[in-house]
Amino acid sequence: MIEDRIFVGGQWRQGRGAQTASLFPADQSINVQLHVADLSDVDDAVQAGERAWRNPAWRESLPHQRATVLYRVAALIEARREDLARLQTRDNGKPLAETRALVDSAAGTARYFAAVCETLEGELPTPRSRDFTAFSTYEPIGVIAAITPWNSPIASEMQKIAPALAAGNAVVVKPADATPMAALALARLYEEAGLPAGLLSVLPGRGSVVGEAMVRHPLVRKISFTGGTNTGRHLAHIAADKLIPTSLELGGKSPTIVLDDADLEHAVRGVAYGIFSSAGQACVAGSRLLVHRSLYDAFMNRLQDVVRGLRIGHPEQDGVHMGPLISRAHRESVANYVASALEEGGRIRCGGAVPADPALELGNYYLPTVIEGLSPQARACREEIFGPVLVAMPFDDEASLIAEANDSVYGLAAGIWTGDYRRALNLAARLEAGTIWINTYKKFSISTPFGGFKESGLGREKGRQGVLAYMQQKSIYLGMETAPMRWSR
Ligand code: NAD
């Protein structure tokens, strides 16, 4: 699968840090024993990145030459689709159907940013005056520290690597502690596709050691982070001290709203998918359900039936809806949230336990759980659980609905289910979230910008603008006067 090697400045070598085991969340078997990076690996990777992006052979290469590498990577990913999907399933326990979709997304991202790279243009921001004319170009920033979480490794890593390279930077990636394998596999493909040595490094290791050293390194000129809000806030402080840009894709507690005119079956299926796919381990998971009171009982009865019918099982088996959670510690954290909800007056509609099936005993499984009867102030309604737990509440009118939906420090996403798009768009305009799905949920396109309001993040990824997040603008003035300047005369 993956050897005990990390990718430092174009070289495959054993990491100089401690040896750690990456475990398969379905049975705790060992995927790989990996020596992770240490501080000297970080320095070597960043120094190599600095040399590589400044190298005129790359810096002055034409956009289509840079794009060619990304197109080749996309083709290589497609050729190894099944292997890469299986690798990720071993890494984070997601069912194969989901990891195949992540692989497809990574290939699409590489291809999209290749096309953006080829078609990127500068600007003529000022009209020509008698004295001067001016234009602006976009230039790379330098070495980018890219730090990713464990829930969608290959997709989130590609979402940073592809635009950063297309923009002409070098990238040092630190994958999540639990999921080092996809990023290392990606590095092999970039190497095979002909990416010059040093432009990409992959440094598995602890966030507080390797990640921290990366972002603090004086030659790192931008932080691109996806992960939890507290980590993001910490990195934003470091970025502020260094005065470097940072983009942060953080957590969420997204409301999913069912209006009284919604198609009930459509909404029930969409709500179940929005929270329970990926076993709820999705930043955009629709984890707060708000249903109009006139529909509430019928909706909850049907939702309960659908959730009880979900298949929890080994992620390598076909037809499984939910695999295990990433780790035992994470399952415990999810169970603690459920316990706190019970203490705060919640009633469990379904789930709320580890599955009884002895075949699942070794994995970190947790049943899809629906809780009702909570006040919006309860911990389970306010904090990101990042697991298969849905809290449900009825609402009476749109004014109270908006107040409740927006009553969160987060603002990543929201869902609306209704038969009336005019109503939906009016509601969407008042919801504080970076992405709003109407009569659908968790659909993504690489050409559509993505990011959070409030504590869900800073900046946007994806879309044509996504590449500009890895560039800085330089404006150039050309004097048009034929006589010497009048001022000192
Ligand atoms: P996390 O914040 O614990 O870790 C994310 C990454 O940061 C990991 O690689 C970790 O090792 C690293 N890290 C931790 N401390 C660090 C430090 N001091 N310096 C540098 N790096 C450090 O998050 P997680 O548990 O891996 O992921 C779950 C979180 O990610 C959830 O909150 C989820 O909502 C969020 N997420 C957000 C998006 C998005 O696009 N908005 C997507 C996926 C996940």
Short mmCIF file of C-alpha atoms and ligand atoms in Angstrom, two decimals:
data_model
loop_
_atom_site.label_atom_id
_atom_site.label_comp_id
_atom_site.label_asym_id
_atom_site.label_seq_id
_atom_site.Cartn_x
_atom_site.Cartn_y
_atom_site.Cartn_z
CA MET A 1 0.00 0.00 0.00
CA ILE A 2 2.17 2.87 1.28
CA GLU A 3 5.83 2.52 2.26
CA ASP A 4 7.45 4.03 5.32
CA ARG A 5 8.56 7.07 3.32
CA ILE A 6 7.55 10.71 3.31
CA PHE A 7 8.06 13.16 0.44
CA VAL A 8 10.52 15.93 1.29
CA GLY A 9 11.64 18.37 -1.39
CA GLY A 10 11.33 15.80 -4.17
CA GLN A 11 12.94 12.94 -2.21
CA TRP A 12 11.25 9.88 -0.76
CA ARG A 13 12.87 9.21 2.57
CA GLN A 14 12.04 7.97 6.05
CA GLY A 15 10.65 10.74 8.23
CA ARG A 16 12.94 11.80 11.08
CA GLY A 17 10.10 11.93 13.58
CA ALA A 18 8.57 9.15 15.67
CA GLN A 19 7.04 6.03 14.14
CA THR A 20 3.24 6.07 14.28
CA ALA A 21 0.64 3.59 13.12
CA SER A 22 -2.22 4.51 10.85
CA LEU A 23 -5.22 2.31 11.74
CA PHE A 24 -8.16 1.03 9.69
CA PRO A 25 -11.20 2.40 11.57
CA ALA A 26 -13.26 -0.69 10.69
CA ASP A 27 -11.13 -3.14 12.70
CA GLN A 28 -8.05 -1.29 14.08
CA SER A 29 -5.68 -3.27 11.82
CA ILE A 30 -2.52 -1.37 10.90
CA ASN A 31 -2.45 0.30 7.48
CA VAL A 32 1.12 1.49 7.75
CA GLN A 33 3.76 2.15 10.37
CA LEU A 34 5.11 5.49 9.33
CA HIS A 35 8.02 7.55 10.59
CA VAL A 36 6.47 11.00 10.49
CA ALA A 37 8.26 14.28 9.78
CA ASP A 38 10.24 16.23 12.35
CA LEU A 39 11.36 19.86 12.42
CA SER A 40 14.38 19.25 10.18
CA ASP A 41 12.10 17.64 7.57
CA VAL A 42 9.92 20.74 7.72
CA ASP A 43 12.90 23.00 7.15
CA ASP A 44 14.22 20.86 4.27
CA ALA A 45 10.79 20.82 2.60
CA VAL A 46 10.25 24.56 2.93
CA GLN A 47 13.79 25.41 1.74
CA ALA A 48 13.37 23.09 -1.25
CA GLY A 49 10.00 24.68 -2.00
CA GLU A 50 11.53 28.13 -1.87
CA ARG A 51 14.24 27.16 -4.37
CA ALA A 52 11.79 25.34 -6.61
CA TRP A 53 9.20 28.10 -7.05
CA ARG A 54 11.93 30.70 -7.66
CA ASN A 55 13.64 28.52 -10.26
CA PRO A 56 13.24 30.36 -13.58
CA ALA A 57 12.66 27.05 -15.37
CA TRP A 58 9.34 26.78 -13.52
CA ARG A 59 8.62 30.43 -12.74
CA GLU A 60 8.95 31.45 -16.35
CA SER A 61 7.27 28.39 -17.79
CA LEU A 62 4.17 29.13 -19.82
CA PRO A 63 0.78 28.57 -18.21
CA HIS A 64 -0.03 25.67 -20.53
CA GLN A 65 3.21 23.95 -19.48
CA ARG A 66 2.20 24.14 -15.82
CA ALA A 67 -1.31 23.05 -16.75
CA THR A 68 0.05 19.97 -18.53
CA VAL A 69 1.29 18.57 -15.21
CA LEU A 70 -2.16 18.98 -13.67
CA TYR A 71 -3.89 17.38 -16.68
CA ARG A 72 -1.50 14.42 -16.41
CA VAL A 73 -2.21 14.09 -12.68
CA ALA A 74 -5.95 14.05 -13.41
CA ALA A 75 -5.46 11.24 -15.94
CA LEU A 76 -3.26 9.26 -13.52
CA ILE A 77 -5.87 9.61 -10.76
CA GLU A 78 -8.58 8.31 -13.07
CA ALA A 79 -6.40 5.38 -14.13
CA ARG A 80 -5.91 4.40 -10.44
CA ARG A 81 -9.37 5.31 -9.26
CA GLU A 82 -10.17 2.07 -7.50
CA ASP A 83 -6.79 1.79 -5.73
CA LEU A 84 -7.02 5.36 -4.50
CA ALA A 85 -10.59 4.87 -3.28
CA ARG A 86 -9.62 1.72 -1.38
CA LEU A 87 -6.60 3.45 0.12
CA GLN A 88 -8.79 6.22 1.49
CA THR A 89 -11.36 3.80 2.81
CA ARG A 90 -8.54 2.13 4.75
CA ASP A 91 -7.39 5.56 5.89
CA ASN A 92 -10.66 7.00 7.23
CA GLY A 93 -13.29 4.25 7.08
CA LYS A 94 -15.66 5.93 4.63
CA PRO A 95 -17.67 3.54 2.43
CA LEU A 96 -16.15 2.90 -0.99
CA ALA A 97 -18.98 4.67 -2.81
CA GLU A 98 -17.97 7.86 -0.99
CA THR A 99 -14.22 7.49 -1.43
CA ARG A 100 -14.70 6.81 -5.16
CA ALA A 101 -16.59 10.10 -5.38
CA LEU A 102 -13.72 11.85 -3.55
CA VAL A 103 -11.23 10.44 -6.08
CA ASP A 104 -13.39 11.68 -8.97
CA SER A 105 -13.59 15.06 -7.30
CA ALA A 106 -9.78 15.22 -6.98
CA ALA A 107 -9.32 14.43 -10.69
CA GLY A 108 -11.93 17.05 -11.62
CA THR A 109 -10.21 19.63 -9.41
CA ALA A 110 -6.82 19.05 -11.06
CA ARG A 111 -8.37 19.38 -14.51
CA TYR A 112 -10.37 22.48 -13.57
CA PHE A 113 -7.38 24.38 -12.17
CA ALA A 114 -5.30 23.34 -15.17
CA ALA A 115 -7.90 25.07 -17.33
CA VAL A 116 -8.00 28.11 -15.02
CA CYS A 117 -4.20 28.30 -15.19
CA GLU A 118 -4.25 28.30 -18.98
CA THR A 119 -6.90 30.99 -19.22
CA LEU A 120 -5.85 33.29 -16.37
CA GLU A 121 -5.51 36.91 -17.41
CA GLY A 122 -4.13 40.10 -15.89
CA GLU A 123 -6.14 43.31 -15.70
CA LEU A 124 -6.13 46.83 -17.08
CA PRO A 125 -7.66 48.46 -14.00
CA THR A 126 -7.37 52.14 -15.02
CA PRO A 127 -8.43 53.82 -18.21
CA ARG A 128 -5.47 55.26 -20.08
CA SER A 129 -4.80 58.87 -19.09
CA ARG A 130 -2.56 61.42 -20.79
CA ASP A 131 0.13 60.86 -18.11
CA PHE A 132 0.23 57.12 -17.77
CA THR A 133 -1.39 53.82 -18.41
CA ALA A 134 -1.46 50.94 -15.90
CA PHE A 135 -2.03 47.23 -15.75
CA SER A 136 -1.97 44.51 -13.11
CA THR A 137 -0.45 41.07 -13.20
CA TYR A 138 -0.92 38.17 -10.81
CA GLU A 139 2.15 36.56 -9.30
CA PRO A 140 2.73 33.58 -7.04
CA ILE A 141 3.12 34.14 -3.30
CA GLY A 142 5.87 31.63 -2.52
CA VAL A 143 5.78 28.57 -0.27
CA ILE A 144 2.26 27.65 0.86
CA ALA A 145 1.58 25.60 4.01
CA ALA A 146 -1.48 23.44 3.29
CA ILE A 147 -3.01 21.67 6.29
CA THR A 148 -5.95 19.29 5.93
CA PRO A 149 -8.38 17.27 8.09
CA TRP A 150 -9.13 13.56 7.90
CA ASN A 151 -12.66 13.44 6.58
CA SER A 152 -12.13 13.88 2.81
CA PRO A 153 -8.38 13.62 2.37
CA ILE A 154 -7.72 13.34 -1.36
CA ALA A 155 -10.36 15.91 -2.25
CA SER A 156 -9.33 18.52 0.32
CA GLU A 157 -5.64 18.04 -0.43
CA MET A 158 -6.16 18.44 -4.17
CA GLN A 159 -8.34 21.49 -3.52
CA LYS A 160 -5.25 23.20 -2.11
CA ILE A 161 -2.41 21.66 -4.14
CA ALA A 162 -3.89 22.19 -7.61
CA PRO A 163 -4.70 25.92 -7.41
CA ALA A 164 -1.50 26.66 -5.47
CA LEU A 165 0.67 24.98 -8.11
CA ALA A 166 -1.36 26.42 -10.99
CA ALA A 167 -0.61 29.84 -9.51
CA GLY A 168 3.13 29.10 -9.56
CA ASN A 169 3.76 28.44 -5.86
CA ALA A 170 5.39 25.56 -4.00
CA VAL A 171 3.21 23.63 -1.53
CA VAL A 172 4.08 21.79 1.66
CA VAL A 173 1.15 19.60 2.71
CA LYS A 174 0.51 18.29 6.18
CA PRO A 175 -2.26 15.72 6.06
CA ALA A 176 -4.27 14.93 9.19
CA ASP A 177 -2.53 12.73 11.75
CA ALA A 178 -5.05 9.91 11.21
CA THR A 179 -4.97 9.93 7.38
CA PRO A 180 -1.48 10.24 5.93
CA MET A 181 -1.90 7.88 2.98
CA ALA A 182 -3.91 9.76 0.35
CA ALA A 183 -1.57 12.76 0.31
CA LEU A 184 1.47 10.49 -0.04
CA ALA A 185 -0.22 8.64 -2.91
CA LEU A 186 -1.01 11.97 -4.57
CA ALA A 187 2.63 13.02 -4.28
CA ARG A 188 3.65 9.86 -6.23
CA LEU A 189 1.26 10.87 -9.01
CA TYR A 190 2.55 14.44 -9.17
CA GLU A 191 6.08 13.09 -9.39
CA GLU A 192 5.06 10.68 -12.17
CA ALA A 193 3.31 13.52 -13.99
CA GLY A 194 6.62 15.43 -14.14
CA LEU A 195 6.21 18.07 -11.43
CA PRO A 196 9.70 19.51 -10.81
CA ALA A 197 11.28 18.37 -7.53
CA GLY A 198 10.68 20.58 -4.50
CA LEU A 199 7.39 22.11 -5.61
CA LEU A 200 5.44 19.61 -3.53
CA SER A 201 6.29 18.03 -0.20
CA VAL A 202 4.07 15.86 1.98
CA LEU A 203 4.88 15.82 5.70
CA PRO A 204 2.68 13.58 7.84
CA GLY A 205 2.89 14.26 11.55
CA ARG A 206 1.27 15.89 14.57
CA GLY A 207 -0.44 19.20 13.95
CA SER A 208 1.00 20.79 17.07
CA VAL A 209 4.55 19.82 16.01
CA VAL A 210 4.85 19.53 12.22
CA GLY A 211 1.91 21.78 11.29
CA GLU A 212 2.95 24.41 13.81
CA ALA A 213 6.57 24.41 12.55
CA MET A 214 5.39 24.72 8.97
CA VAL A 215 3.21 27.75 9.52
CA ARG A 216 5.82 29.45 11.72
CA HIS A 217 8.63 28.89 9.20
CA PRO A 218 9.82 32.31 7.99
CA LEU A 219 9.78 31.24 4.33
CA VAL A 220 6.12 30.12 4.44
CA ARG A 221 4.14 32.96 2.90
CA LYS A 222 0.56 31.71 3.13
CA ILE A 223 -1.44 29.29 5.27
CA SER A 224 -4.25 27.35 3.64
CA PHE A 225 -6.09 25.43 6.32
CA THR A 226 -9.12 23.16 6.51
CA GLY A 227 -10.09 21.82 9.92
CA GLY A 228 -11.63 22.76 13.23
CA THR A 229 -12.47 26.34 14.21
CA ASN A 230 -10.21 26.41 17.27
CA THR A 231 -7.19 25.27 15.26
CA GLY A 232 -8.08 27.81 12.56
CA ARG A 233 -8.24 30.62 15.10
CA HIS A 234 -4.82 29.63 16.45
CA LEU A 235 -3.33 29.62 12.94
CA ALA A 236 -4.91 33.01 12.19
CA HIS A 237 -2.99 34.44 15.18
CA ILE A 238 0.27 33.06 13.78
CA ALA A 239 -0.59 34.48 10.35
CA ALA A 240 -1.33 37.85 11.94
CA ASP A 241 2.07 37.90 13.68
CA LYS A 242 3.81 37.05 10.41
CA LEU A 243 1.51 39.32 8.39
CA ILE A 244 0.82 36.60 5.86
CA PRO A 245 -2.50 35.73 4.21
CA THR A 246 -4.47 32.79 5.46
CA SER A 247 -7.52 31.01 4.17
CA LEU A 248 -9.55 29.02 6.66
CA GLU A 249 -12.22 26.40 5.93
CA LEU A 250 -13.60 25.58 9.36
CA GLY A 251 -16.41 23.85 11.22
CA GLY A 252 -20.18 24.11 11.01
CA LYS A 253 -23.50 23.43 12.68
CA SER A 254 -25.67 23.80 9.64
CA PRO A 255 -29.45 24.18 9.86
CA THR A 256 -31.62 22.23 7.49
CA ILE A 257 -35.12 23.69 7.19
CA VAL A 258 -38.34 22.00 6.10
CA LEU A 259 -41.13 24.44 5.20
CA ASP A 260 -44.82 23.50 5.39
CA ASP A 261 -45.09 23.13 1.59
CA ALA A 262 -42.14 20.73 1.20
CA ASP A 263 -42.44 17.42 -0.60
CA LEU A 264 -42.19 15.20 2.49
CA GLU A 265 -40.48 12.18 0.96
CA HIS A 266 -38.02 14.33 -0.96
CA ALA A 267 -37.18 16.29 2.19
CA VAL A 268 -36.87 13.24 4.47
CA ARG A 269 -34.43 11.53 2.09
CA GLY A 270 -32.44 14.73 1.64
CA VAL A 271 -32.23 15.45 5.36
CA ALA A 272 -31.09 11.86 6.08
CA TYR A 273 -28.40 12.11 3.41
CA GLY A 274 -27.34 15.58 4.59
CA ILE A 275 -26.51 14.39 8.10
CA PHE A 276 -25.84 10.65 7.93
CA SER A 277 -23.70 10.28 4.79
CA SER A 278 -20.03 10.13 5.83
CA ALA A 279 -21.46 9.12 9.24
CA GLY A 280 -21.97 12.82 9.89
CA GLN A 281 -18.24 13.54 9.61
CA ALA A 282 -18.72 16.40 7.17
CA CYS A 283 -18.14 20.09 7.81
CA VAL A 284 -21.40 20.88 5.98
CA ALA A 285 -23.46 18.14 7.68
CA GLY A 286 -27.04 19.35 8.11
CA SER A 287 -26.99 18.67 11.84
CA ARG A 288 -29.78 21.00 13.07
CA LEU A 289 -33.22 20.14 11.69
CA LEU A 290 -35.98 22.77 11.83
CA VAL A 291 -39.38 21.51 10.63
CA HIS A 292 -42.62 23.49 10.39
CA ARG A 293 -44.89 22.37 13.25
CA SER A 294 -47.77 21.45 10.89
CA LEU A 295 -45.53 18.80 9.29
CA TYR A 296 -43.41 17.88 12.29
CA ASP A 297 -45.00 14.62 13.47
CA ALA A 298 -45.46 13.16 10.00
CA PHE A 299 -41.93 14.20 9.04
CA MET A 300 -40.31 12.74 12.15
CA ASN A 301 -42.18 9.43 11.82
CA ARG A 302 -41.04 9.00 8.24
CA LEU A 303 -37.49 10.15 9.03
CA GLN A 304 -37.30 7.58 11.83
CA ASP A 305 -38.32 4.79 9.41
CA VAL A 306 -35.74 5.88 6.84
CA VAL A 307 -32.94 6.20 9.42
CA ARG A 308 -33.73 2.78 10.91
CA GLY A 309 -33.36 1.36 7.40
CA LEU A 310 -29.82 2.69 6.88
CA ARG A 311 -27.20 -0.03 6.57
CA ILE A 312 -24.26 0.38 8.97
CA GLY A 313 -21.39 -1.85 8.03
CA HIS A 314 -17.94 -2.63 6.76
CA PRO A 315 -16.95 0.23 4.45
CA GLU A 316 -15.51 -2.13 1.83
CA GLN A 317 -18.89 -3.86 1.38
CA ASP A 318 -21.25 -2.72 -1.35
CA GLY A 319 -24.47 -1.00 -0.36
CA VAL A 320 -23.30 0.27 3.03
CA HIS A 321 -24.64 3.71 3.98
CA MET A 322 -22.46 4.35 7.00
CA GLY A 323 -19.02 3.03 7.94
CA PRO A 324 -17.17 3.52 11.23
CA LEU A 325 -16.11 6.83 12.75
CA ILE A 326 -12.47 7.83 12.43
CA SER A 327 -11.34 6.68 15.90
CA ARG A 328 -12.43 5.31 19.26
CA ALA A 329 -11.73 8.70 20.84
CA HIS A 330 -14.00 10.40 18.32
CA ARG A 331 -16.77 7.85 18.92
CA GLU A 332 -16.48 8.59 22.62
CA SER A 333 -16.82 12.29 21.96
CA VAL A 334 -19.98 11.65 19.90
CA ALA A 335 -21.40 9.42 22.67
CA ASN A 336 -20.65 12.14 25.24
CA TYR A 337 -22.67 14.64 23.21
CA VAL A 338 -25.59 12.23 23.15
CA ALA A 339 -25.30 11.76 26.94
CA SER A 340 -25.23 15.53 27.45
CA ALA A 341 -28.35 15.89 25.26
CA LEU A 342 -30.18 13.38 27.48
CA GLU A 343 -29.13 15.29 30.59
CA GLU A 344 -30.47 18.48 29.02
CA GLY A 345 -33.91 16.96 28.44
CA GLY A 346 -33.51 15.46 24.97
CA ARG A 347 -35.40 12.34 23.82
CA ILE A 348 -33.75 9.85 21.50
CA ARG A 349 -35.96 9.06 18.50
CA CYS A 350 -33.53 6.46 17.15
CA GLY A 351 -29.91 5.41 17.57
CA GLY A 352 -28.01 6.82 20.53
CA ALA A 353 -25.78 3.76 20.91
CA VAL A 354 -23.05 1.60 19.47
CA PRO A 355 -24.53 -1.08 17.13
CA ALA A 356 -25.23 -4.42 18.81
CA ASP A 357 -23.98 -6.49 15.82
CA PRO A 358 -20.91 -8.47 17.04
CA ALA A 359 -19.46 -8.34 13.50
CA LEU A 360 -18.98 -4.58 14.01
CA GLU A 361 -17.42 -4.84 17.45
CA LEU A 362 -13.87 -4.02 16.39
CA GLY A 363 -14.82 -0.92 14.42
CA ASN A 364 -15.62 2.58 15.67
CA TYR A 365 -19.28 2.36 14.64
CA TYR A 366 -22.09 4.49 16.06
CA LEU A 367 -25.76 4.30 15.13
CA PRO A 368 -27.42 7.16 13.25
CA THR A 369 -29.08 9.15 15.99
CA VAL A 370 -32.02 11.54 16.01
CA ILE A 371 -32.70 13.57 19.15
CA GLU A 372 -35.67 15.86 19.81
CA GLY A 373 -37.09 17.83 22.71
CA LEU A 374 -33.97 19.96 23.25
CA SER A 375 -33.83 23.68 23.81
CA PRO A 376 -31.76 25.50 21.14
CA GLN A 377 -29.36 26.38 23.97
CA ALA A 378 -28.43 22.73 24.61
CA ARG A 379 -24.81 21.79 23.87
CA ALA A 380 -25.87 19.29 21.22
CA CYS A 381 -27.71 22.08 19.39
CA ARG A 382 -24.85 24.56 19.52
CA GLU A 383 -21.59 22.65 19.18
CA GLU A 384 -20.26 20.77 16.18
CA ILE A 385 -20.49 17.05 16.97
CA PHE A 386 -19.00 15.91 13.64
CA GLY A 387 -20.80 12.59 13.91
CA PRO A 388 -24.11 10.90 13.04
CA VAL A 389 -26.28 12.96 15.39
CA LEU A 390 -29.23 15.07 14.24
CA VAL A 391 -31.09 17.40 16.61
CA ALA A 392 -34.67 18.17 15.53
CA MET A 393 -36.92 21.08 16.53
CA PRO A 394 -40.29 22.36 15.29
CA PHE A 395 -40.82 26.01 14.34
CA ASP A 396 -44.00 28.08 14.00
CA ASP A 397 -43.27 31.08 11.79
CA GLU A 398 -40.55 32.41 9.52
CA ALA A 399 -39.42 35.18 11.85
CA SER A 400 -38.61 32.74 14.67
CA LEU A 401 -37.16 30.32 12.11
CA ILE A 402 -34.61 32.85 10.81
CA ALA A 403 -33.61 33.89 14.32
CA GLU A 404 -33.10 30.28 15.33
CA ALA A 405 -31.34 29.20 12.13
CA ASN A 406 -28.88 32.10 12.45
CA ASP A 407 -28.37 31.65 16.20
CA SER A 408 -24.99 29.97 15.83
CA VAL A 409 -21.36 31.02 15.85
CA TYR A 410 -21.04 29.01 12.64
CA GLY A 411 -22.22 29.91 9.15
CA LEU A 412 -21.00 27.23 6.78
CA ALA A 413 -24.13 25.90 5.07
CA ALA A 414 -27.92 25.63 5.25
CA GLY A 415 -30.61 23.57 3.54
CA ILE A 416 -34.16 24.58 2.62
CA TRP A 417 -36.90 22.16 1.53
CA THR A 418 -39.97 23.79 -0.03
CA GLY A 419 -42.25 23.70 -3.06
CA ASP A 420 -41.84 27.45 -3.66
CA TYR A 421 -38.52 28.78 -4.96
CA ARG A 422 -39.61 32.39 -4.38
CA ARG A 423 -40.03 31.66 -0.67
CA ALA A 424 -36.78 29.75 -0.65
CA LEU A 425 -34.79 32.58 -2.22
CA ASN A 426 -36.23 35.13 0.20
CA LEU A 427 -35.23 32.87 3.06
CA ALA A 428 -31.81 32.18 1.56
CA ALA A 429 -31.11 35.92 1.44
CA ARG A 430 -31.59 36.10 5.23
CA LEU A 431 -29.63 33.02 6.24
CA GLU A 432 -26.04 33.56 7.38
CA ALA A 433 -24.21 30.80 5.56
CA GLY A 434 -21.64 30.52 2.78
CA THR A 435 -23.55 27.79 0.92
CA ILE A 436 -27.31 27.28 0.73
CA TRP A 437 -28.89 24.22 -0.80
CA ILE A 438 -32.54 24.44 -1.87
CA ASN A 439 -34.30 21.10 -2.39
CA THR A 440 -30.95 19.34 -2.39
CA TYR A 441 -28.02 18.97 -0.01
CA LYS A 442 -24.25 18.31 -0.07
CA LYS A 443 -23.93 18.81 -3.81
CA PHE A 444 -20.66 20.37 -4.95
CA SER A 445 -19.17 21.78 -8.08
CA ILE A 446 -15.55 22.81 -8.41
CA SER A 447 -16.54 25.94 -10.33
CA THR A 448 -18.72 27.19 -7.42
CA PRO A 449 -16.95 29.11 -4.62
CA PHE A 450 -17.06 27.48 -1.19
CA GLY A 451 -16.37 28.86 2.28
CA GLY A 452 -17.90 29.96 5.53
CA PHE A 453 -19.55 32.97 7.14
CA LYS A 454 -18.77 33.85 10.78
CA GLU A 455 -16.59 31.28 12.61
CA SER A 456 -16.87 28.81 9.73
CA GLY A 457 -14.00 30.44 7.91
CA LEU A 458 -12.23 33.11 5.98
CA GLY A 459 -11.85 33.22 2.21
CA ARG A 460 -13.21 30.98 -0.51
CA GLU A 461 -11.89 27.91 -2.29
CA LYS A 462 -12.91 26.64 -5.74
CA GLY A 463 -14.14 28.67 -8.69
CA ARG A 464 -11.96 30.73 -11.02
CA GLN A 465 -11.21 33.05 -8.11
CA GLY A 466 -9.84 30.06 -6.16
CA VAL A 467 -6.51 30.36 -7.94
CA LEU A 468 -6.23 34.08 -7.15
CA ALA A 469 -6.26 33.19 -3.45
CA TYR A 470 -2.75 31.82 -4.10
CA MET A 471 -1.51 34.88 -5.99
CA GLN A 472 -0.63 38.47 -5.28
CA GLN A 473 -1.40 41.32 -7.59
CA LYS A 474 1.30 43.58 -8.97
CA SER A 475 0.34 46.86 -10.64
CA ILE A 476 2.61 48.44 -13.22
CA TYR A 477 2.37 52.07 -14.41
CA LEU A 478 3.77 53.19 -17.74
CA GLY A 479 4.48 56.94 -18.10
CA MET A 480 3.06 58.39 -21.30
CA GLU A 481 4.36 61.98 -21.00
CA THR A 482 6.94 63.04 -23.53
CA ALA A 483 8.22 66.07 -21.52
CA PRO A 484 10.08 65.80 -18.15
CA MET A 485 7.85 65.95 -15.04
CA ARG A 486 6.79 69.52 -14.26
CA TRP A 487 7.01 69.27 -10.44
CA SER A 488 10.71 70.18 -9.87
CA ARG A 489 10.84 72.67 -12.64
P1 NAD B 1 -8.30 19.72 13.44
O1 NAD B 1 -8.44 21.20 13.47
O2 NAD B 1 -8.08 19.01 14.71
O3 NAD B 1 -7.08 19.31 12.50
C1 NAD B 1 -7.00 19.73 11.17
C2 NAD B 1 -5.54 19.73 10.74
O4 NAD B 1 -4.84 20.70 11.50
C3 NAD B 1 -4.84 18.40 11.00
O5 NAD B 1 -3.94 18.13 9.95
C4 NAD B 1 -4.09 18.69 12.29
O6 NAD B 1 -2.96 17.86 12.48
C5 NAD B 1 -3.67 20.13 12.06
N1 NAD B 1 -3.32 20.88 13.28
C6 NAD B 1 -3.80 20.71 14.53
N2 NAD B 1 -3.19 21.59 15.37
C7 NAD B 1 -2.33 22.33 14.63
C8 NAD B 1 -1.42 23.39 14.92
N3 NAD B 1 -1.25 23.86 16.16
N4 NAD B 1 -0.69 23.91 13.91
C9 NAD B 1 -0.84 23.46 12.65
N5 NAD B 1 -1.67 22.44 12.33
C10 NAD B 1 -2.41 21.89 13.30
O7 NAD B 1 -9.57 19.17 12.67
P2 NAD B 1 -9.97 17.64 12.36
O8 NAD B 1 -10.48 17.00 13.61
O9 NAD B 1 -8.84 16.97 11.63
O10 NAD B 1 -11.13 17.84 11.31
C11 NAD B 1 -12.44 18.08 11.67
C12 NAD B 1 -12.77 19.55 11.53
O11 NAD B 1 -12.51 20.02 10.22
C13 NAD B 1 -14.25 19.82 11.77
O12 NAD B 1 -14.40 20.97 12.56
C14 NAD B 1 -14.79 20.09 10.37
O13 NAD B 1 -15.96 20.87 10.33
C15 NAD B 1 -13.62 20.77 9.74
N6 NAD B 1 -13.72 20.69 8.27
C16 NAD B 1 -14.00 21.83 7.57
C17 NAD B 1 -14.14 21.78 6.19
C18 NAD B 1 -14.48 23.03 5.39
O14 NAD B 1 -14.25 23.01 4.19
N7 NAD B 1 -15.01 24.07 5.99
C19 NAD B 1 -13.97 20.57 5.52
C20 NAD B 1 -13.68 19.44 6.26
C21 NAD B 1 -13.55 19.51 7.65
#
